[in-house]
Coordinates of C-alpha atoms and ligand atoms in Angstrom, one line a residue:
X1 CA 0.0 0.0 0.0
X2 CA 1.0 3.5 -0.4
X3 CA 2.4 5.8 2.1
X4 CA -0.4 8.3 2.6
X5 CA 0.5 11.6 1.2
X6 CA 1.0 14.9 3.5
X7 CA -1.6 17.5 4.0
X8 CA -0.1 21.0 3.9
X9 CA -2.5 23.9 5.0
X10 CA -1.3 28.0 3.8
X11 CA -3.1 30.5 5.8
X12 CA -3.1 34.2 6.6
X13 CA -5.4 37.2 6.6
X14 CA -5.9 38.6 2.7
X15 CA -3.0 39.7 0.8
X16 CA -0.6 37.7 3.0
X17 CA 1.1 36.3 -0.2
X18 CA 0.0 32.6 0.3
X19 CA -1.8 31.9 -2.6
X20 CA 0.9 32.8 -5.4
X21 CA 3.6 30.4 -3.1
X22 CA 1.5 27.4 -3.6
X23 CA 2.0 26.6 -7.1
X24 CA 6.3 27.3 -7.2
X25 CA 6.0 24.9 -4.0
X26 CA 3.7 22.2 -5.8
X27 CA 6.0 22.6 -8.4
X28 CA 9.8 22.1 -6.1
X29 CA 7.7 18.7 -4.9
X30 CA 6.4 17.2 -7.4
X31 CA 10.4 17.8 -9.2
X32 CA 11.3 15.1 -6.4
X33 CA 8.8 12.6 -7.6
X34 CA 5.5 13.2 -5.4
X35 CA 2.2 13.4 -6.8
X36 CA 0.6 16.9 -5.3
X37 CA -2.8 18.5 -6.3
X38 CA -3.4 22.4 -5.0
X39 CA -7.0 23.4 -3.8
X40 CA -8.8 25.8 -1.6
X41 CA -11.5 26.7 1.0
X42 CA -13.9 27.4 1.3
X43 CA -14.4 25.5 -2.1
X44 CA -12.1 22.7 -3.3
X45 CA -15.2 20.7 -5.2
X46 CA -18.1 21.6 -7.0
X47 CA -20.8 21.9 -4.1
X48 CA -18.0 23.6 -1.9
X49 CA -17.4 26.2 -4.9
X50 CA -21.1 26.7 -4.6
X51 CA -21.6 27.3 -0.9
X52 CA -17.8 29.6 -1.4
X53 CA -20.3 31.7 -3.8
X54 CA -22.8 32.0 -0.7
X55 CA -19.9 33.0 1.6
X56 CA -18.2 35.6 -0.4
X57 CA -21.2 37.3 -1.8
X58 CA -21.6 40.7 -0.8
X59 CA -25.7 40.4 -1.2
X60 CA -24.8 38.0 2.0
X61 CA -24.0 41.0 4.2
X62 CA -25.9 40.6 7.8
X63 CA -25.6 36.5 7.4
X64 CA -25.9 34.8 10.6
X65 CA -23.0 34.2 12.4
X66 CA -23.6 30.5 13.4
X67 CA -25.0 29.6 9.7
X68 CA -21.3 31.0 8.5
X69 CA -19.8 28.4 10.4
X70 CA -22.0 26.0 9.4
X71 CA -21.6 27.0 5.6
X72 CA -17.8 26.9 5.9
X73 CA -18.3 23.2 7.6
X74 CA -20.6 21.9 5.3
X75 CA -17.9 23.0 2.4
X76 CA -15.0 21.0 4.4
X77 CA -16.9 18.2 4.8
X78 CA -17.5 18.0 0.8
X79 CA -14.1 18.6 -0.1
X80 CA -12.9 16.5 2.3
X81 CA -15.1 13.4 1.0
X82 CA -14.8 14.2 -2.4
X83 CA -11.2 15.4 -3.1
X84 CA -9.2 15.3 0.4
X85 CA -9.4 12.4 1.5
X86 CA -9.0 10.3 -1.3
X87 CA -5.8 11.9 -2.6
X88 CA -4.3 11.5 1.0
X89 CA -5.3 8.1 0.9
X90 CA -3.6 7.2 -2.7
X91 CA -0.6 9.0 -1.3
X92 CA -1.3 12.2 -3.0
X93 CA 0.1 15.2 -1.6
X94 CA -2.7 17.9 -0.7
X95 CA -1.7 22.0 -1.0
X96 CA -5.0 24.0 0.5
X97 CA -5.3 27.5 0.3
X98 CA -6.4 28.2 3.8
X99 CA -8.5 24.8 5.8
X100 CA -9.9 24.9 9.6
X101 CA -7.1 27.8 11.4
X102 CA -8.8 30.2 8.7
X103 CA -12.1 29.6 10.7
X104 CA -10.7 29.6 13.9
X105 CA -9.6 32.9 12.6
X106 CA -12.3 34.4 10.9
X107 CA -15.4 33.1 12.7
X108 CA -14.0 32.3 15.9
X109 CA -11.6 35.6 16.1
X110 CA -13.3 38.2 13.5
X111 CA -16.6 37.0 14.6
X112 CA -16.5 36.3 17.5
X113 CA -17.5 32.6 18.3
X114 CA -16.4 30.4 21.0
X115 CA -13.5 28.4 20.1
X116 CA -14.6 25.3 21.7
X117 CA -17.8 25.1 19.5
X118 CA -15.6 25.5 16.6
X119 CA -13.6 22.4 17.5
X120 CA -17.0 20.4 18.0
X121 CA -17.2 20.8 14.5
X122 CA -13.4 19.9 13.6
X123 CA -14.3 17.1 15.1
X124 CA -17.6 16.2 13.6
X125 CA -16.2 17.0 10.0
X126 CA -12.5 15.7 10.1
X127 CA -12.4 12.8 12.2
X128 CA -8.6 12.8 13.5
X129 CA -7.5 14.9 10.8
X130 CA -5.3 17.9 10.8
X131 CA -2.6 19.0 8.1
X132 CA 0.6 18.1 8.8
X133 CA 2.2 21.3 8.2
X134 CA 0.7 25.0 8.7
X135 CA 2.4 27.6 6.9
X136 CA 0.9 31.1 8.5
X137 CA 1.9 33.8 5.9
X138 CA 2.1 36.7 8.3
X139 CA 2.3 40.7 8.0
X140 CA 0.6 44.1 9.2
X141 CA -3.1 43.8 8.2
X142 CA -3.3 47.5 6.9
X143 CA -0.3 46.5 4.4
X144 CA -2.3 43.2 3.3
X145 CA -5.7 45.1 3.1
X146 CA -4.3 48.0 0.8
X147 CA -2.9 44.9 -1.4
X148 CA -6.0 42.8 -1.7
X149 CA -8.4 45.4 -2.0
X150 CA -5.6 46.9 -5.0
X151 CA -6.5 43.4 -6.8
X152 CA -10.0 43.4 -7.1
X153 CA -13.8 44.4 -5.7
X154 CA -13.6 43.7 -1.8
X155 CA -15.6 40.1 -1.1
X156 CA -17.6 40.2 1.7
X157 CA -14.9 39.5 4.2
X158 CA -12.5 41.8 2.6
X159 CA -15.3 44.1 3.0
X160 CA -14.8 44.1 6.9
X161 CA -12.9 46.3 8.8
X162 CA -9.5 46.7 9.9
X163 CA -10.1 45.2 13.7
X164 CA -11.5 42.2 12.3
X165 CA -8.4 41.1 10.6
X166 CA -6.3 42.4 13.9
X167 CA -8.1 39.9 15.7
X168 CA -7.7 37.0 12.6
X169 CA -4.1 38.0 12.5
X170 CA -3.7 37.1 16.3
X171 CA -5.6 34.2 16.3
X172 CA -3.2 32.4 13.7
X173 CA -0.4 33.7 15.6
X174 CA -1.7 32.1 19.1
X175 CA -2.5 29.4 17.4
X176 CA 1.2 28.8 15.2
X177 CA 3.1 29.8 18.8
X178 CA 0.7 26.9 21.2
X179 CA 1.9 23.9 18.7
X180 CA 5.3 24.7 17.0
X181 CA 5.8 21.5 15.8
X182 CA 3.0 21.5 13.2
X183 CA 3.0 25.6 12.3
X184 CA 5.3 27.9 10.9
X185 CA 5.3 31.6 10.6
X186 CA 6.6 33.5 7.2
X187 CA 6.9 37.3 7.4
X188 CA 5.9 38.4 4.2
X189 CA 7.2 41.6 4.2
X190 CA 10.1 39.9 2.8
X191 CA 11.0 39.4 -0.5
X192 CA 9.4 37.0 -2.4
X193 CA 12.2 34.7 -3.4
X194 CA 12.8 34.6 0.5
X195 CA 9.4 33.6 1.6
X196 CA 10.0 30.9 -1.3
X197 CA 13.1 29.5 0.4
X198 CA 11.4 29.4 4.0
X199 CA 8.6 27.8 2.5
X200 CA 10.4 25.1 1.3
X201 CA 13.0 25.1 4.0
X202 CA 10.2 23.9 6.1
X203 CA 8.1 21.3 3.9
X204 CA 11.5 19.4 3.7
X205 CA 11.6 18.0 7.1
X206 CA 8.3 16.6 6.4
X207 CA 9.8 13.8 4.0
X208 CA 13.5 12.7 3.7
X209 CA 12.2 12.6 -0.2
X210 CA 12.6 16.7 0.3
X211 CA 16.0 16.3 2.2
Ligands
TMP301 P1 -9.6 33.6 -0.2 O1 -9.7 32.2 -0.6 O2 -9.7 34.5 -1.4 O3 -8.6 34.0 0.7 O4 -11.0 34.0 0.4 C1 -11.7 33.2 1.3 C2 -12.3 34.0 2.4 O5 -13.1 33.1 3.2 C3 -11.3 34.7 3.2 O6 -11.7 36.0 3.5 C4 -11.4 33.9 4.6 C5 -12.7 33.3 4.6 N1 -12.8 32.0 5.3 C6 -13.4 32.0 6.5 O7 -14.0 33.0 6.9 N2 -13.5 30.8 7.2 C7 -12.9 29.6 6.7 O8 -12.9 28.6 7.3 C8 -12.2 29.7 5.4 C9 -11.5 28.5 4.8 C10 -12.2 30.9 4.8

């Protein structure tokens, strides 16, 4: 049987610079022979996509707290069943655009909801599972606001203001310092191609096929 593949989870509040490390790192890994698919959340699958459109739709402004958690949950749960899961299973190596610290994050920091009813769901959804490896893209939210918002019309969590991402930004940050052995921190006010080297830096220890 196949060794089951590595799930490795890029998070940060917008314009952090994860998204445009993912493919040069799917890239460096799949160069040393793995098989490695890139997705995202929420979305990831064709019914997650759908319930991403619910999420990020401004028209959506005023949506209840609690039925954004469930939304993002009900997405994870899909991509998990449909594309996650399987891939890990054939020894697929799984790149996701932000996964469960993004809703500690955003629900449970930016809005507000109790931590501990956010891991009822982790549990509920994933079972046992948690990535691997978390790579926390990390700098100033004023500095990643003024880029994302430079890229295109806000969404309707770029929409929200600047204390909300404060308190995402902490979050991740509690969250990377309480379990050091599964996150890492990047400051992305560095330059790209150093971000790039950290990156990778830290996805080798995960497999002496990286070494
Ligand atoms: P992005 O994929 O363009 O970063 O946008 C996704 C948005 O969804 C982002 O603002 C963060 C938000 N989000 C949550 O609020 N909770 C979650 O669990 C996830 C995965 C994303």
């Amino acid at each position: 049987m196949s060794q089951r593949g590595r799930l490795i989870t890029f998070e940060g509040i917008e314009g952090a610079g994860k998204s445009s490390q993912i493919a040069p790192l799917a890239d460096w890994l799949r160069a040393r022979g793995l098989t490695v698919i890139t997705t995202r959340e929420p979305g990831g699958s064709p019914i997650a996509e759908r319930i991403r459109a619910l999420l990020l739709d401004r028209a959506n402004t005023g949506m209840d707290g609690t039925a954004e958690l469930l939304l993002v949950f009900a997405a994870r749960a899909e991509h998990l069943a449909q594309v996650i899961t399987p891939a890990l299973t054939a020894g697929t190596w799984v790149l996701c655009d932000r996964f469960t610290d993004a809703t500690y994050a955003y629900q449970g920091g930016g809005r507000g909801i109790d931590p501990s009813r956010i891991a009822v769901l982790e549990d509920l959804v994933q079972g046992a599972l948690r990535p691997d490896l978390t790579l926390v893209f990390d700098l100033p939210p004023a500095l990643g606001l003024a880029r994302a918002r430079g890229r295109s019309e806000p969404d309707r969590f770029e929409a929200e203001r600047l204390s909300f991402f404060d308190t995402a930004r902490a979050v991740y940050l509690s969250r990377a310092a309480a379990d050091p052995g599964r996150y890492r921190v990047l400051d992305t006010t560095r330059p790209f191609g150093e971000v790039s080297a950290a990156v990778t830096r830290s996805v080798a220890a995960l497999d002496e096929r990286c070494a």
